PDB file of C-alpha atoms in Angstrom:
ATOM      1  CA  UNK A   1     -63.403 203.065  40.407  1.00 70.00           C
ATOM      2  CA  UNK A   2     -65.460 203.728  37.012  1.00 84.00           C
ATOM      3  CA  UNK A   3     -63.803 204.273  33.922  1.00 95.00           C
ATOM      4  CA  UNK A   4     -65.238 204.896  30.716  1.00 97.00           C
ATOM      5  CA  UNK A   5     -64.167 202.705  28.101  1.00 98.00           C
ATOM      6  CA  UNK A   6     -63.278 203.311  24.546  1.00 98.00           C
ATOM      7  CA  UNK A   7     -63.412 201.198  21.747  1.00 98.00           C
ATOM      8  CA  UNK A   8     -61.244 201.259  18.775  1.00 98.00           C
ATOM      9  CA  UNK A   9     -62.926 198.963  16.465  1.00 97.00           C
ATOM     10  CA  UNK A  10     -66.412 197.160  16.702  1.00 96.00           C
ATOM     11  CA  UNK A  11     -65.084 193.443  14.933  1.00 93.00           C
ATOM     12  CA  UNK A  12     -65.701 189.979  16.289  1.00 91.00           C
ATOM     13  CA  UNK A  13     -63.394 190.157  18.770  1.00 93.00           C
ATOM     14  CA  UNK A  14     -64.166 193.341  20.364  1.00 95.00           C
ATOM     15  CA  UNK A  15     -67.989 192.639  19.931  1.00 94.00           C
ATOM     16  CA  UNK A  16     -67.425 189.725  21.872  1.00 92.00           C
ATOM     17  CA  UNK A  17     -65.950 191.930  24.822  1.00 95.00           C
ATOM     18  CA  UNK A  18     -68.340 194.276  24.796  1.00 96.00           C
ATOM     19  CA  UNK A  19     -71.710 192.255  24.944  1.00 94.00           C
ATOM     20  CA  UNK A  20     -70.241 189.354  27.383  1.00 93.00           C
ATOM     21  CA  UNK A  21     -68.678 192.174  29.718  1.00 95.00           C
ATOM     22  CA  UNK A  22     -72.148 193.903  29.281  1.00 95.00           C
ATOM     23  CA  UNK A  23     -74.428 190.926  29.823  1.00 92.00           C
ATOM     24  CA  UNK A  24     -72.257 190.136  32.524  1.00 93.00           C
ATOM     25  CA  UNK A  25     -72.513 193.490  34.050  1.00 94.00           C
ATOM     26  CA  UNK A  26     -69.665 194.647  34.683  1.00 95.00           C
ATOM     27  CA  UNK A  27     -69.547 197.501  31.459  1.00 96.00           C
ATOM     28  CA  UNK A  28     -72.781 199.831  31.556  1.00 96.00           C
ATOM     29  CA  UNK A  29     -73.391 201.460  28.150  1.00 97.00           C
ATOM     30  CA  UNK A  30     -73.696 204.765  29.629  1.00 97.00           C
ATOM     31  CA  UNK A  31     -69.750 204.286  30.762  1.00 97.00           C
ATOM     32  CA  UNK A  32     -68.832 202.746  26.884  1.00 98.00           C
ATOM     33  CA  UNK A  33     -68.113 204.311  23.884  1.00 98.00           C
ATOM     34  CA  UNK A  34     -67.308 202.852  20.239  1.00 98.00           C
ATOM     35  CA  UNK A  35     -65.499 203.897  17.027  1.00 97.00           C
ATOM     36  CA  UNK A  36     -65.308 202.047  14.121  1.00 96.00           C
ATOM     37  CA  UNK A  37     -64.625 202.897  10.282  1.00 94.00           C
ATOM     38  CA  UNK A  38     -67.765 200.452   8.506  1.00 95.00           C
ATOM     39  CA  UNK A  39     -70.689 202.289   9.732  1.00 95.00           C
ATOM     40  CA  UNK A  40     -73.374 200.012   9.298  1.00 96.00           C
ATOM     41  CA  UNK A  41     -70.708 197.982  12.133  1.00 95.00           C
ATOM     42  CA  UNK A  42     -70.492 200.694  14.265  1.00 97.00           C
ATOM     43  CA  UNK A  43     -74.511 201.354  13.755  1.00 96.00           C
ATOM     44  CA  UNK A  44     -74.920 197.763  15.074  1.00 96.00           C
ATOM     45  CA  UNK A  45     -72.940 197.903  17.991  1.00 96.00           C
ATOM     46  CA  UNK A  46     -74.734 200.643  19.299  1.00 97.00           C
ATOM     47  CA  UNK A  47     -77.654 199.536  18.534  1.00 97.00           C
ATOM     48  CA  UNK A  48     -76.977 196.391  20.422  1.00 96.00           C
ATOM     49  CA  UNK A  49     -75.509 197.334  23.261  1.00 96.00           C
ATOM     50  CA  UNK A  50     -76.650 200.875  23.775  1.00 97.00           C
ATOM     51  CA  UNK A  51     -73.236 202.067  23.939  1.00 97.00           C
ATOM     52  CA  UNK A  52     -72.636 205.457  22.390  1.00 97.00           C
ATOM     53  CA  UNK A  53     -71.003 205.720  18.902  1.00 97.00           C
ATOM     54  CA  UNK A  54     -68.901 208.313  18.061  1.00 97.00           C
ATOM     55  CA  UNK A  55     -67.709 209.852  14.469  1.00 93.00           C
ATOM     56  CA  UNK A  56     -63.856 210.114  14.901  1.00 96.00           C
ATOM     57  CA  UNK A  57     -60.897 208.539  17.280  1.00 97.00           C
ATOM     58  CA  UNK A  58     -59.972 211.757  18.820  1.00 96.00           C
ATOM     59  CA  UNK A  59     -63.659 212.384  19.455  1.00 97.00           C
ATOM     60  CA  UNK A  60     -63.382 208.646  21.290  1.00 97.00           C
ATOM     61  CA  UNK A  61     -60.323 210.104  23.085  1.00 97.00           C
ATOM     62  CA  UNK A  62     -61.918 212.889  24.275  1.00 96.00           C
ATOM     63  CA  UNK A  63     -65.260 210.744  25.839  1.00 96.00           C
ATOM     64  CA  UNK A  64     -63.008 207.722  27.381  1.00 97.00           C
ATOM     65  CA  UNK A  65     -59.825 206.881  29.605  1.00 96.00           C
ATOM     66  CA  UNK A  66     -59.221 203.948  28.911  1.00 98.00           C
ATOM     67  CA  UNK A  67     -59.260 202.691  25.609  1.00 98.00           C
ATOM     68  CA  UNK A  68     -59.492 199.582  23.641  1.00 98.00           C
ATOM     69  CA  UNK A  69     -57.506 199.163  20.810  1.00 98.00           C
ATOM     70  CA  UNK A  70     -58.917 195.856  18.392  1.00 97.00           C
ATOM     71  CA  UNK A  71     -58.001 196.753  14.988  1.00 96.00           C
ATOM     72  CA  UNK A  72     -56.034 194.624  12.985  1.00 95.00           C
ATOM     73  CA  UNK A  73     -52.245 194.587  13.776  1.00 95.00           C
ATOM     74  CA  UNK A  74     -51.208 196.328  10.397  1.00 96.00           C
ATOM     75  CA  UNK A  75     -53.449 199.390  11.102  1.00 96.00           C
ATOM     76  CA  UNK A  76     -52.172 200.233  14.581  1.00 97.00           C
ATOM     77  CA  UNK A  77     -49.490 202.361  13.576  1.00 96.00           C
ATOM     78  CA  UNK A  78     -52.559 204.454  11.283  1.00 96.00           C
ATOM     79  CA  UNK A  79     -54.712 204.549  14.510  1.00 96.00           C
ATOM     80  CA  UNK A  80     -52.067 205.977  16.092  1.00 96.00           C
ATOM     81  CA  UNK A  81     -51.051 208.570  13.955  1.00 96.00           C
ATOM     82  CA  UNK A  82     -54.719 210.360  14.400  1.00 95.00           C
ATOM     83  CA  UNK A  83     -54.769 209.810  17.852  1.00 96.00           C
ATOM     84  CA  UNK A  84     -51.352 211.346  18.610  1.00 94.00           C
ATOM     85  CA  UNK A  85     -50.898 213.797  21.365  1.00 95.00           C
ATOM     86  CA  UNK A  86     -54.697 212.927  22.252  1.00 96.00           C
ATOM     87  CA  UNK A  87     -53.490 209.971  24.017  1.00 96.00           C
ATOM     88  CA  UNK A  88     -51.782 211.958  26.603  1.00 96.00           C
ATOM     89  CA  UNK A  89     -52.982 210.746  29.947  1.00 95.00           C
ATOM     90  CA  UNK A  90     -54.781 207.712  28.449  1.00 97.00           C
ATOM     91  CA  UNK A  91     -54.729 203.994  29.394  1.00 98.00           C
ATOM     92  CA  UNK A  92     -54.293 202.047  26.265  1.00 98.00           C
ATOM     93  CA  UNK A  93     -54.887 198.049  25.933  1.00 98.00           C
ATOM     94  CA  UNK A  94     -54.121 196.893  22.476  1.00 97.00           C
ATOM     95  CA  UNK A  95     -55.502 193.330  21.763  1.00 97.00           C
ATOM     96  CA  UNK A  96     -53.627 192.981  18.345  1.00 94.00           C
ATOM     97  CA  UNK A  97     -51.401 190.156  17.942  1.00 92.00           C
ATOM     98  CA  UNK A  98     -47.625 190.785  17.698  1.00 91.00           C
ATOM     99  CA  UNK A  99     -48.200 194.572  19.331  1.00 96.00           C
ATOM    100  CA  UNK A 100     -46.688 193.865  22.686  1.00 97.00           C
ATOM    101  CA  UNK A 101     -45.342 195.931  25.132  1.00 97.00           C
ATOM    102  CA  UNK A 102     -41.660 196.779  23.481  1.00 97.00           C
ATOM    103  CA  UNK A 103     -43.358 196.982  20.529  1.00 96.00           C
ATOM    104  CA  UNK A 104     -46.166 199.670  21.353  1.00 97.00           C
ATOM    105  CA  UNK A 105     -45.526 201.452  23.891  1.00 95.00           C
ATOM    106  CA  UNK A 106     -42.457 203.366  22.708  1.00 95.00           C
ATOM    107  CA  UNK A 107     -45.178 204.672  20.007  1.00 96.00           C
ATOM    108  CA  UNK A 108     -47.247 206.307  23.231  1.00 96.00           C
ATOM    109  CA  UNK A 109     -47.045 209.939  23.820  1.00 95.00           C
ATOM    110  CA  UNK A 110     -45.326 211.081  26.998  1.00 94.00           C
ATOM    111  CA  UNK A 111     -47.615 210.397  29.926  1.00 95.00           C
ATOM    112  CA  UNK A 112     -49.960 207.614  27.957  1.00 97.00           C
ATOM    113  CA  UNK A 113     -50.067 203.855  29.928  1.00 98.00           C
ATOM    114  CA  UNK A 114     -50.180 200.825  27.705  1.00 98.00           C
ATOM    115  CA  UNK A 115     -50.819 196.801  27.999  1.00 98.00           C
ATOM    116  CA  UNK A 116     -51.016 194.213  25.677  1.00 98.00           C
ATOM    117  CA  UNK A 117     -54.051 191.518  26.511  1.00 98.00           C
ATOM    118  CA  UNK A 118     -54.188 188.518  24.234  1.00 96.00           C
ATOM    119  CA  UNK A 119     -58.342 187.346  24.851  1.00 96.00           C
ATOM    120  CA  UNK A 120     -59.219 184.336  22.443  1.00 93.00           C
ATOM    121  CA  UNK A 121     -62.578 183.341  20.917  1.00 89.00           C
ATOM    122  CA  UNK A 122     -64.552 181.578  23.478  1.00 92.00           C
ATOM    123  CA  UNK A 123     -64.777 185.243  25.174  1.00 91.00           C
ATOM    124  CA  UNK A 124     -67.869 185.054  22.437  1.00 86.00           C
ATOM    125  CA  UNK A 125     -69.502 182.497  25.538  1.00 90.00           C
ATOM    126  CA  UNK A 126     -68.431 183.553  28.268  1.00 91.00           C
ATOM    127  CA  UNK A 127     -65.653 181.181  28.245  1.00 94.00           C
ATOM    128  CA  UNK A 128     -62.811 183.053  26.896  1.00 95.00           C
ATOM    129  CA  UNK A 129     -59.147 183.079  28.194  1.00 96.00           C
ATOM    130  CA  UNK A 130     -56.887 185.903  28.161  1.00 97.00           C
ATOM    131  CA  UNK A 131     -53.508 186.798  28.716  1.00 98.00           C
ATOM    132  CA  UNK A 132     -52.599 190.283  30.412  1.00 98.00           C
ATOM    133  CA  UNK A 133     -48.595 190.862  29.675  1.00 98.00           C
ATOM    134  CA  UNK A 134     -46.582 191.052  33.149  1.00 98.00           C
ATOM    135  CA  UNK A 135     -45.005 193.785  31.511  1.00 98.00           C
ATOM    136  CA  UNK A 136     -47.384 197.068  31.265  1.00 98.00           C
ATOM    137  CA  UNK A 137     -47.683 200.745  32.663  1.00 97.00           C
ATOM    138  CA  UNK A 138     -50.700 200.623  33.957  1.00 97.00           C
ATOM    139  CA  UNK A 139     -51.906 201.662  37.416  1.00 97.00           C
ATOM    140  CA  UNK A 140     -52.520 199.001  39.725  1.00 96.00           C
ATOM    141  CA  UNK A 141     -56.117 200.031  39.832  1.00 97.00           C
ATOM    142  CA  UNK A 142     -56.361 200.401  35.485  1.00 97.00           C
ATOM    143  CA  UNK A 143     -54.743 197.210  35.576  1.00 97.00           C
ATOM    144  CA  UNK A 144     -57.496 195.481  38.240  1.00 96.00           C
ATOM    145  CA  UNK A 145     -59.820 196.807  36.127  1.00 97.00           C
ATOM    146  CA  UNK A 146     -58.640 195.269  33.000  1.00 97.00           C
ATOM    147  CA  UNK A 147     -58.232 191.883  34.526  1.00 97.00           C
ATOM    148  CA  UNK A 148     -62.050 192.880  35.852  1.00 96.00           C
ATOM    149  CA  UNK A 149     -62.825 193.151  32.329  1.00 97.00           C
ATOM    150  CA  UNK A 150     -61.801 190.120  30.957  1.00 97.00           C
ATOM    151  CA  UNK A 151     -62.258 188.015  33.563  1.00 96.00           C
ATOM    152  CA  UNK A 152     -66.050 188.832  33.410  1.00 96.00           C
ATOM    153  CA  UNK A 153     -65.962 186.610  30.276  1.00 96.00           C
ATOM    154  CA  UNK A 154     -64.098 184.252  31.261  1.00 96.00           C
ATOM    155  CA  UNK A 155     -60.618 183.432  32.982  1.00 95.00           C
ATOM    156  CA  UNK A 156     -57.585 186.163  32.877  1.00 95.00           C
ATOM    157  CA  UNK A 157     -53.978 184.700  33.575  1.00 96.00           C
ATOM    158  CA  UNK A 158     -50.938 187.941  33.417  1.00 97.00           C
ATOM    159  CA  UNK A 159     -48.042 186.135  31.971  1.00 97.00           C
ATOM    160  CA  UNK A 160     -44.854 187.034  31.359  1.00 98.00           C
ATOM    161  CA  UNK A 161     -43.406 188.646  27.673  1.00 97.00           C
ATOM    162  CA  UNK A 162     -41.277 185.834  27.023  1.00 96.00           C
ATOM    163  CA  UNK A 163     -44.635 183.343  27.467  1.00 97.00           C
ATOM    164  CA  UNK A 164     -47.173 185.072  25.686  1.00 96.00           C
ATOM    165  CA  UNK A 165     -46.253 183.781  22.539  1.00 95.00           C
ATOM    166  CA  UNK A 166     -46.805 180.388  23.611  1.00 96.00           C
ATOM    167  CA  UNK A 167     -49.406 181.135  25.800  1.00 96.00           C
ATOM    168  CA  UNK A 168     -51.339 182.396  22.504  1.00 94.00           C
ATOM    169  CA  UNK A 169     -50.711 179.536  20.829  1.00 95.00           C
ATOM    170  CA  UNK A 170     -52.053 177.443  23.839  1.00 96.00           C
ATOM    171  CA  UNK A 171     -55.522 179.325  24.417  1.00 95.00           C
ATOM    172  CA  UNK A 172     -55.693 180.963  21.097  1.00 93.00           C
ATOM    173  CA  UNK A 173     -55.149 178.828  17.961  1.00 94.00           C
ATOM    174  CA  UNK A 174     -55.478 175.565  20.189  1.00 96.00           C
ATOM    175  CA  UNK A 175     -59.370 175.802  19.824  1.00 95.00           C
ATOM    176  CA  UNK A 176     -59.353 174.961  15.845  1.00 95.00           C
ATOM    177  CA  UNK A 177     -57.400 171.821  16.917  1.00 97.00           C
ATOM    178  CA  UNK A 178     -60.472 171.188  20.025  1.00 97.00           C
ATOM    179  CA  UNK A 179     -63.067 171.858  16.779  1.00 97.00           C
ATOM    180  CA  UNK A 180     -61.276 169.256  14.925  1.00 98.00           C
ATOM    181  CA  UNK A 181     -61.388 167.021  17.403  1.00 98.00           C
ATOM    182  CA  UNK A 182     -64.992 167.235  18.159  1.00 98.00           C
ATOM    183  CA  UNK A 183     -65.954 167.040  14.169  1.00 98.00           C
ATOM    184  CA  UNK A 184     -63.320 163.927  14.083  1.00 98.00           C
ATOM    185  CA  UNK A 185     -64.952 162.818  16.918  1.00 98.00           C
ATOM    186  CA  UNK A 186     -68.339 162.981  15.912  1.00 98.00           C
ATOM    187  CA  UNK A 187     -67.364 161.151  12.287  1.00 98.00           C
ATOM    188  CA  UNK A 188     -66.450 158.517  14.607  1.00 98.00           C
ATOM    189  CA  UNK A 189     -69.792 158.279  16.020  1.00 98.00           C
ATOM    190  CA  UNK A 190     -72.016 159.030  12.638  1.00 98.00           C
ATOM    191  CA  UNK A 191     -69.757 155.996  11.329  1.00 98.00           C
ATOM    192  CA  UNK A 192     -71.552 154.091  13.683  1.00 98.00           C
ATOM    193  CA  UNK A 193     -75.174 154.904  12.887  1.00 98.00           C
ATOM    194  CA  UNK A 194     -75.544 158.094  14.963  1.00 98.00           C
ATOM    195  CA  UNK A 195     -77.313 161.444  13.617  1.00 98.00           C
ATOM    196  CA  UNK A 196     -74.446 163.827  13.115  1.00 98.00           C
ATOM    197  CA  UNK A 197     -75.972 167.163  14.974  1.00 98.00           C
ATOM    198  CA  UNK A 198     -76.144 164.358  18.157  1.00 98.00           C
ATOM    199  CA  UNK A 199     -72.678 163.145  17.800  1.00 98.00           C
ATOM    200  CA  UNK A 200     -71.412 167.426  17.694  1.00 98.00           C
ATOM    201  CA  UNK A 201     -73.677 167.791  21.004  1.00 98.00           C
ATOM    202  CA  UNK A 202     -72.057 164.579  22.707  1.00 98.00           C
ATOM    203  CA  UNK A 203     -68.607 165.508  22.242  1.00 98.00           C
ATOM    204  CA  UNK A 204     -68.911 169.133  22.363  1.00 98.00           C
ATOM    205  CA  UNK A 205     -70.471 168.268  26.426  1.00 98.00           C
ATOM    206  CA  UNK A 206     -67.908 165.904  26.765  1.00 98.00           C
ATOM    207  CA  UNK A 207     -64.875 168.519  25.952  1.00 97.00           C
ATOM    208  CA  UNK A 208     -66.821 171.408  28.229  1.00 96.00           C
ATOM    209  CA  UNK A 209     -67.064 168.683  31.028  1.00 97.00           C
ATOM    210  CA  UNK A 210     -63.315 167.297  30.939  1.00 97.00           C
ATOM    211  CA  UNK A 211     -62.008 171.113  31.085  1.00 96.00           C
ATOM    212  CA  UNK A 212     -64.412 172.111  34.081  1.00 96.00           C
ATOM    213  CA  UNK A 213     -63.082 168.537  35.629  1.00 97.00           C
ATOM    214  CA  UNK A 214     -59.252 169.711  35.329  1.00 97.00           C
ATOM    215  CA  UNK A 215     -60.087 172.947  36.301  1.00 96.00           C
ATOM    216  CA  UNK A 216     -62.440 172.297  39.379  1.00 96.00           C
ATOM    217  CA  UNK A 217     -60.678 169.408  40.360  1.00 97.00           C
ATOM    218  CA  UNK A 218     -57.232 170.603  40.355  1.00 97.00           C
ATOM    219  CA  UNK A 219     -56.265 166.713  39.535  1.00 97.00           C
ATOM    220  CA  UNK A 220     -53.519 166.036  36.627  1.00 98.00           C
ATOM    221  CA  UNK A 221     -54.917 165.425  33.722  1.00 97.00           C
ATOM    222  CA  UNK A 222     -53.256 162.200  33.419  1.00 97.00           C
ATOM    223  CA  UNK A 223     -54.944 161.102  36.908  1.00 98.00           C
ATOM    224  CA  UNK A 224     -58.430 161.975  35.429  1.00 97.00           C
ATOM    225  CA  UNK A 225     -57.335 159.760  31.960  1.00 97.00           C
ATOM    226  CA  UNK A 226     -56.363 157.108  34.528  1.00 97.00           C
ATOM    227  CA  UNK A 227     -59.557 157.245  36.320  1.00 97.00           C
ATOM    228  CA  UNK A 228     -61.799 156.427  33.192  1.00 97.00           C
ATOM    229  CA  UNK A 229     -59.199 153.475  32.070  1.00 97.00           C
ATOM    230  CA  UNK A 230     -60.455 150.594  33.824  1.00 96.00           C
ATOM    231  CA  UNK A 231     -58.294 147.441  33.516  1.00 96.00           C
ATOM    232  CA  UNK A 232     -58.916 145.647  30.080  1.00 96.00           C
ATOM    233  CA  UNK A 233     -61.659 147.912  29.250  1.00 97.00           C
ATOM    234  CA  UNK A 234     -63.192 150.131  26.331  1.00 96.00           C
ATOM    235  CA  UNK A 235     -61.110 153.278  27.221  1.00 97.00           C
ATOM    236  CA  UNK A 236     -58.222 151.986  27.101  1.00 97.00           C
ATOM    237  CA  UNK A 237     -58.622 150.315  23.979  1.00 97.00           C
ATOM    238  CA  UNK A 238     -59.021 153.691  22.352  1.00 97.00           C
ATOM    239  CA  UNK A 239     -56.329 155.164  24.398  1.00 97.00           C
ATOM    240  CA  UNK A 240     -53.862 152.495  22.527  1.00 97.00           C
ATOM    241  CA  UNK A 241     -55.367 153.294  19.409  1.00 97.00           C
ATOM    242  CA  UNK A 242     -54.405 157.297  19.589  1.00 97.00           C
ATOM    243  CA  UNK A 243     -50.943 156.343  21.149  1.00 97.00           C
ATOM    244  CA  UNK A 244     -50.485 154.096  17.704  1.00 97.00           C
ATOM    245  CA  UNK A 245     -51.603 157.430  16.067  1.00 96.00           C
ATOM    246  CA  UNK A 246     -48.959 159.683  17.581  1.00 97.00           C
ATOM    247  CA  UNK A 247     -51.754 161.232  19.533  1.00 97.00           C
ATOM    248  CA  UNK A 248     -49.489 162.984  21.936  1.00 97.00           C
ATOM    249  CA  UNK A 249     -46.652 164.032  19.511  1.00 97.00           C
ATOM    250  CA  UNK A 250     -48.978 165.782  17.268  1.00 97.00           C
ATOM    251  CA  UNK A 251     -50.396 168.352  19.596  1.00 97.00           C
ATOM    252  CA  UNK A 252     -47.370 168.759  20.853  1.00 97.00           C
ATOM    253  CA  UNK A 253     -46.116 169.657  17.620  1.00 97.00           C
ATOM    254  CA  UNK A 254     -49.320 171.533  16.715  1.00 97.00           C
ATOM    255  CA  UNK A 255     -48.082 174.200  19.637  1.00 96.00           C
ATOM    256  CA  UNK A 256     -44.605 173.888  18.526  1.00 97.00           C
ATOM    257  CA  UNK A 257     -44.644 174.638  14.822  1.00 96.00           C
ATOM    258  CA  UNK A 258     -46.719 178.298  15.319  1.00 94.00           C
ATOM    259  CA  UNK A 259     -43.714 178.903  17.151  1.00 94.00           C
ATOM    260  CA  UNK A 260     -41.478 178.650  14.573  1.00 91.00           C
ATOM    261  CA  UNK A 261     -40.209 181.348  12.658  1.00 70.00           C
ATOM    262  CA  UNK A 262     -42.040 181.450   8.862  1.00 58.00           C
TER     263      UNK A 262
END
């Protein structure tokens, strides 16, 4: 089934939904509908995608059934204040951080469905992953197409409530620590004599290439480390050198300590 699909906010994030889930052909702009408060933003979007801009969030209400919600966490409870009653009958998906389903939906009017979907930035590529919360009152067919949507730009995973703050940490923040590690990477290599924008597209194809290996191979990831260790060799050289390091307990704290309470 179609929906049309409203969106609350035309940032980053949600600009990254709506032209990979349009390029990929699964939104049609004559099915989406945007809001947003900067208008030269929301001027842009539709612009861009063709998708049809509207003046005011009950006016967005009033054009779609399910709608998007990617504001900033501290302005939900604003966005739904004007809304109000005109979410009767809705399906809302709220992408802010923090908002989930506990949290949110007791702030629904009476007969409004709600889930909380955690997408991170590699949605920008096509590459994204994004967490639906087991948890949610959606109807098995909103819900199939929400895991439609994101999945069109990228992989979708529904996880549990007590997992998604993890899970966040895991495919949302760990991407700064991937960045670092190509730029620390790459110093590695310029140290050596090579051109710097080489070294970021050698290790940038090499971190693609090792995910699409655990993913398409289904192998551990420790069988595919053992596979490029050969006995005595240059690999595992290195390999000592990051186990020296505390390699393995660092990451392991870098998920860890978001976890912890501030």
């Amino acid at each position: 089934m179609e929906h049309n699909l409203g969106f609350i906010g035309c940032g980053n994030m949600a600009s990254a939904i709506l032209y990979g889930a349009l390029n990929a052909g699964f939104l049609k702009p004559e099915t989406t509908w945007l809001c947003e408060t900067i208008p030269s933003r929301l001027e842009e979007a539709a612009a861009k995608s063709g998708a049809h801009p509207v003046s005011s969030l009950r006016e967005l209400a009033g054009k779609a059934d399910i709608l998007l919600v990617a504001v900033k966490p501290a302005a939900i409870p604003a966005v739904l204040d004007e809304l109000g009653g005109a979410l009767r009958g809705k399906a809302v998906v709220s992408i802010a951080v923090g908002w989930l389903f506990e949290k949110f939906a007791p702030l629904l009017p009476e007969g409004a469905r709600f889930a909380h979907v955690m997408p991170n930035t590699p949605c920008m590529v096509g590459e994204g992953m994004a967490l639906v919360e087991e948890k949610n009152s959606l109807t098995p067919e909103e819900l199939a197409y929400v895991e439609g949507l994101f999945g069109s730009i990228g992989r979708c995973e529904v996880l549990p409530s007590h997992l998604m703050g993890v899970g966040g940490v895991l495919s949302g923040c760990a991407p700064a620590y991937l960045y670092m590690l190509i730029e620390a990477l790459a110093d590695g290599a310029v140290y050596h004599g090579m051109p710097r924008d080489m070294a970021y597209r050698l290790a940038a194809q090499m971190v693609k290439g090792s995910g699409r290996m655990v993913l398409e191979t289904g192998l551990h990831p420790g069988i595919l480390k053992d596979n490029v260790c050969s006995p005595g060799g240059t690999t595992i050289r290195g390999v000592r050198a990051l186990e020296e390091g505390g390699f393995r307990s660092l990451l392991i704290d870098a998920v860890d300590r978001p976890l912890q309470e501030k």
